[in-house]
């Protein structure tokens, strides 16, 4: 009990310190002739329930700022994973972040808890409208043996005008076969097509990575999944993956997934067939609250640099029982940033390297 209390006090101190940093600090001055901004660690923590995770970073065309939409778990409550809204934090420089509040859907929401469950959004802009593909469950209560909720997840499409990305989200509909149990979408544009990939499962069958395509955000074509290294235990050594994220950088398409063993990386020439490369963000980092494996990420490409945003559960015991059976204090999570590198034909990441933006 003393150790738990000490950890909680340390966490509160970190929150207080971090809040002071991201609200009140100016960029660090070096040599008086150049201004540099250095990222803090953690980068951001949800101010209400300390359960920020599953970050999706998006450029806000109106504000000329970066917005991160994140799953706002209730990291200090027993009912941690359901009844979760989407939180938002914003930054002009990728370094200093300001909490903006919680999303409303069809005019409902904007609070730290929700009657429905929203997880892991994927967002893309097109012609002044932002399209979100979010994991949704209709309720907010867990059931016995199912702390993540008894209802199956669905990938639901919402849209919002560019000038109202906090409370302007309106439901369009479920994009896939309603018989699927789905989570964790990613979205990208390739030519005049928009691609959404997500993890899904038909009851009684194994999980697959599903691929849907649209040109107008109204009609959807099911592309299935070309057999490749993703979700292929014979190649990766893991029978579990989730949270796909696809992006283009260094003239290649990259896919990152979360196997709860660091993050798996893949590369593709065509966005369909994926070759397994390896694992990043598995070993604990040395920065504050970066002492555990990286989880569920997204990436911002800025000119020739690529920054990965991920969540960390600093108190979770990955060698212990299921997280649902661990103390509530173990469920808190924070957001972090690191920079990706392309070295000798492979995606790499040094999470201990200080992020500096001039």
PDB file of N, CA and C in Angstrom, residues 137-180:
ATOM      1  N   UNK A 137     -19.464   1.505 -29.409  1.00  0.00           N
ATOM      2  CA  UNK A 137     -20.351   0.550 -28.755  1.00  0.00           C
ATOM      3  C   UNK A 137     -21.534   1.321 -28.191  1.00  0.00           C
ATOM      4  N   UNK A 138     -22.725   0.729 -28.211  1.00  0.00           N
ATOM      5  CA  UNK A 138     -23.926   1.490 -27.865  1.00  0.00           C
ATOM      6  C   UNK A 138     -24.131   1.741 -26.382  1.00  0.00           C
ATOM      7  N   UNK A 139     -23.318   1.115 -25.539  1.00  0.00           N
ATOM      8  CA  UNK A 139     -23.578   1.238 -24.101  1.00  0.00           C
ATOM      9  C   UNK A 139     -22.336   1.713 -23.359  1.00  0.00           C
ATOM     10  N   UNK A 140     -22.454   1.794 -22.060  1.00  0.00           N
ATOM     11  CA  UNK A 140     -21.368   2.301 -21.227  1.00  0.00           C
ATOM     12  C   UNK A 140     -21.119   1.422 -20.012  1.00  0.00           C
ATOM     13  N   UNK A 141     -21.640   0.190 -20.031  1.00  0.00           N
ATOM     14  CA  UNK A 141     -21.514  -0.680 -18.868  1.00  0.00           C
ATOM     15  C   UNK A 141     -20.772  -1.963 -19.221  1.00  0.00           C
ATOM     16  N   UNK A 142     -19.858  -2.388 -18.376  1.00  0.00           N
ATOM     17  CA  UNK A 142     -19.195  -3.673 -18.596  1.00  0.00           C
ATOM     18  C   UNK A 142     -20.127  -4.811 -18.191  1.00  0.00           C
ATOM     19  N   UNK A 143     -19.771  -6.019 -18.578  1.00  0.00           N
ATOM     20  CA  UNK A 143     -20.515  -7.178 -18.120  1.00  0.00           C
ATOM     21  C   UNK A 143     -19.543  -8.154 -17.482  1.00  0.00           C
ATOM     22  N   UNK A 144     -20.060  -9.126 -16.787  1.00  0.00           N
ATOM     23  CA  UNK A 144     -19.202 -10.079 -16.093  1.00  0.00           C
ATOM     24  C   UNK A 144     -18.274 -10.770 -17.084  1.00  0.00           C
ATOM     25  N   UNK A 145     -16.997 -10.693 -16.806  1.00  0.00           N
ATOM     26  CA  UNK A 145     -16.004 -11.303 -17.679  1.00  0.00           C
ATOM     27  C   UNK A 145     -15.689 -10.491 -18.919  1.00  0.00           C
ATOM     28  N   UNK A 146     -16.374  -9.368 -19.117  1.00  0.00           N
ATOM     29  CA  UNK A 146     -16.151  -8.522 -20.291  1.00  0.00           C
ATOM     30  C   UNK A 146     -16.042  -7.060 -19.854  1.00  0.00           C
ATOM     31  N   UNK A 147     -14.902  -6.677 -19.289  1.00  0.00           N
ATOM     32  CA  UNK A 147     -14.755  -5.305 -18.806  1.00  0.00           C
ATOM     33  C   UNK A 147     -14.774  -4.272 -19.922  1.00  0.00           C
ATOM     34  N   UNK A 148     -14.583  -4.729 -21.194  1.00  0.00           N
ATOM     35  CA  UNK A 148     -14.613  -3.821 -22.334  1.00  0.00           C
ATOM     36  C   UNK A 148     -16.016  -3.695 -22.916  1.00  0.00           C
ATOM     37  N   UNK A 149     -17.015  -4.247 -22.233  1.00  0.00           N
ATOM     38  CA  UNK A 149     -18.394  -4.150 -22.683  1.00  0.00           C
ATOM     39  C   UNK A 149     -18.849  -5.384 -23.428  1.00  0.00           C
ATOM     40  N   UNK A 150     -20.094  -5.752 -23.241  1.00  0.00           N
ATOM     41  CA  UNK A 150     -20.621  -6.969 -23.852  1.00  0.00           C
ATOM     42  C   UNK A 150     -20.975  -6.770 -25.312  1.00  0.00           C
ATOM     43  N   UNK A 151     -21.332  -5.554 -25.700  1.00  0.00           N
ATOM     44  CA  UNK A 151     -21.758  -5.301 -27.075  1.00  0.00           C
ATOM     45  C   UNK A 151     -20.564  -5.346 -28.026  1.00  0.00           C
ATOM     46  N   UNK A 152     -20.746  -5.913 -29.221  1.00  0.00           N
ATOM     47  CA  UNK A 152     -19.655  -5.919 -30.199  1.00  0.00           C
ATOM     48  C   UNK A 152     -19.371  -4.513 -30.700  1.00  0.00           C
ATOM     49  N   UNK A 153     -18.120  -4.259 -31.054  1.00  0.00           N
ATOM     50  CA  UNK A 153     -17.751  -2.960 -31.594  1.00  0.00           C
ATOM     51  C   UNK A 153     -18.126  -2.834 -33.067  1.00  0.00           C
ATOM     52  N   UNK A 154     -18.329  -1.597 -33.510  1.00  0.00           N
ATOM     53  CA  UNK A 154     -18.603  -1.292 -34.918  1.00  0.00           C
ATOM     54  C   UNK A 154     -17.730  -0.109 -35.319  1.00  0.00           C
ATOM     55  N   UNK A 155     -17.318  -0.081 -36.599  1.00  0.00           N
ATOM     56  CA  UNK A 155     -16.633   1.095 -37.124  1.00  0.00           C
ATOM     57  C   UNK A 155     -17.696   2.005 -37.713  1.00  0.00           C
ATOM     58  N   UNK A 156     -17.913   3.135 -37.050  1.00  0.00           N
ATOM     59  CA  UNK A 156     -18.971   4.063 -37.443  1.00  0.00           C
ATOM     60  C   UNK A 156     -18.344   5.312 -38.063  1.00  0.00           C
ATOM     61  N   UNK A 157     -18.931   5.749 -39.154  1.00  0.00           N
ATOM     62  CA  UNK A 157     -18.492   6.927 -39.885  1.00  0.00           C
ATOM     63  C   UNK A 157     -19.245   8.155 -39.379  1.00  0.00           C
ATOM     64  N   UNK A 158     -18.492   9.172 -38.945  1.00  0.00           N
ATOM     65  CA  UNK A 158     -19.047  10.478 -38.606  1.00  0.00           C
ATOM     66  C   UNK A 158     -18.372  11.527 -39.484  1.00  0.00           C
ATOM     67  N   UNK A 159     -19.018  12.664 -39.654  1.00  0.00           N
ATOM     68  CA  UNK A 159     -18.403  13.764 -40.391  1.00  0.00           C
ATOM     69  C   UNK A 159     -18.649  15.078 -39.650  1.00  0.00           C
ATOM     70  N   UNK A 160     -17.738  16.027 -39.863  1.00  0.00           N
ATOM     71  CA  UNK A 160     -17.857  17.337 -39.210  1.00  0.00           C
ATOM     72  C   UNK A 160     -17.284  18.399 -40.136  1.00  0.00           C
ATOM     73  N   UNK A 161     -17.830  19.616 -40.081  1.00  0.00           N
ATOM     74  CA  UNK A 161     -17.268  20.710 -40.884  1.00  0.00           C
ATOM     75  C   UNK A 161     -15.913  21.131 -40.327  1.00  0.00           C
ATOM     76  N   UNK A 162     -15.091  21.668 -41.182  1.00  0.00           N
ATOM     77  CA  UNK A 162     -13.729  22.010 -40.808  1.00  0.00           C
ATOM     78  C   UNK A 162     -13.672  23.008 -39.652  1.00  0.00           C
ATOM     79  N   UNK A 163     -14.703  23.835 -39.509  1.00  0.00           N
ATOM     80  CA  UNK A 163     -14.681  24.864 -38.475  1.00  0.00           C
ATOM     81  C   UNK A 163     -15.204  24.381 -37.124  1.00  0.00           C
ATOM     82  N   UNK A 164     -15.646  23.107 -37.036  1.00  0.00           N
ATOM     83  CA  UNK A 164     -16.217  22.634 -35.768  1.00  0.00           C
ATOM     84  C   UNK A 164     -15.848  21.173 -35.538  1.00  0.00           C
ATOM     85  N   UNK A 165     -14.586  20.933 -35.224  1.00  0.00           N
ATOM     86  CA  UNK A 165     -14.110  19.566 -35.053  1.00  0.00           C
ATOM     87  C   UNK A 165     -14.227  19.057 -33.619  1.00  0.00           C
ATOM     88  N   UNK A 166     -14.803  19.859 -32.744  1.00  0.00           N
ATOM     89  CA  UNK A 166     -15.012  19.402 -31.375  1.00  0.00           C
ATOM     90  C   UNK A 166     -16.445  18.934 -31.163  1.00  0.00           C
ATOM     91  N   UNK A 167     -17.413  19.706 -31.620  1.00  0.00           N
ATOM     92  CA  UNK A 167     -18.809  19.362 -31.332  1.00  0.00           C
ATOM     93  C   UNK A 167     -19.684  19.231 -32.575  1.00  0.00           C
ATOM     94  N   UNK A 168     -19.073  19.213 -33.758  1.00  0.00           N
ATOM     95  CA  UNK A 168     -19.874  19.191 -34.977  1.00  0.00           C
ATOM     96  C   UNK A 168     -20.020  17.834 -35.631  1.00  0.00           C
ATOM     97  N   UNK A 169     -19.717  16.752 -34.919  1.00  0.00           N
ATOM     98  CA  UNK A 169     -19.726  15.428 -35.531  1.00  0.00           C
ATOM     99  C   UNK A 169     -21.150  14.889 -35.683  1.00  0.00           C
ATOM    100  N   UNK A 170     -21.469  14.453 -36.915  1.00  0.00           N
ATOM    101  CA  UNK A 170     -22.782  13.890 -37.223  1.00  0.00           C
ATOM    102  C   UNK A 170     -22.605  12.489 -37.782  1.00  0.00           C
ATOM    103  N   UNK A 171     -23.467  11.580 -37.336  1.00  0.00           N
ATOM    104  CA  UNK A 171     -23.356  10.179 -37.737  1.00  0.00           C
ATOM    105  C   UNK A 171     -23.782   9.981 -39.186  1.00  0.00           C
ATOM    106  N   UNK A 172     -22.957   9.219 -39.914  1.00  0.00           N
ATOM    107  CA  UNK A 172     -23.283   8.813 -41.277  1.00  0.00           C
ATOM    108  C   UNK A 172     -23.763   7.368 -41.281  1.00  0.00           C
ATOM    109  N   UNK A 173     -23.000   6.489 -40.611  1.00  0.00           N
ATOM    110  CA  UNK A 173     -23.441   5.106 -40.506  1.00  0.00           C
ATOM    111  C   UNK A 173     -22.295   4.128 -40.362  1.00  0.00           C
ATOM    112  N   UNK A 174     -22.618   2.866 -40.127  1.00  0.00           N
ATOM    113  CA  UNK A 174     -21.635   1.793 -40.047  1.00  0.00           C
ATOM    114  C   UNK A 174     -21.158   1.476 -41.461  1.00  0.00           C
ATOM    115  N   UNK A 175     -19.864   1.290 -41.645  1.00  0.00           N
ATOM    116  CA  UNK A 175     -19.341   1.135 -43.000  1.00  0.00           C
ATOM    117  C   UNK A 175     -19.204  -0.322 -43.436  1.00  0.00           C
ATOM    118  N   UNK A 176     -19.401  -1.280 -42.531  1.00  0.00           N
ATOM    119  CA  UNK A 176     -19.134  -2.671 -42.861  1.00  0.00           C
ATOM    120  C   UNK A 176     -20.341  -3.554 -42.551  1.00  0.00           C
ATOM    121  N   UNK A 177     -20.200  -4.822 -42.850  1.00  0.00           N
ATOM    122  CA  UNK A 177     -21.217  -5.822 -42.516  1.00  0.00           C
ATOM    123  C   UNK A 177     -21.508  -5.739 -41.017  1.00  0.00           C
ATOM    124  N   UNK A 178     -22.742  -5.510 -40.615  1.00  0.00           N
ATOM    125  CA  UNK A 178     -23.056  -5.360 -39.184  1.00  0.00           C
ATOM    126  C   UNK A 178     -22.810  -6.622 -38.369  1.00  0.00           C
ATOM    127  N   UNK A 179     -22.569  -7.744 -39.033  1.00  0.00           N
ATOM    128  CA  UNK A 179     -22.274  -8.967 -38.299  1.00  0.00           C
ATOM    129  C   UNK A 179     -20.857  -9.039 -37.780  1.00  0.00           C
ATOM    130  N   UNK A 180     -20.011  -8.116 -38.224  1.00  0.00           N
ATOM    131  CA  UNK A 180     -18.623  -8.092 -37.764  1.00  0.00           C
ATOM    132  C   UNK A 180     -18.508  -7.437 -36.395  1.00  0.00           C
TER     133      UNK A 180
END
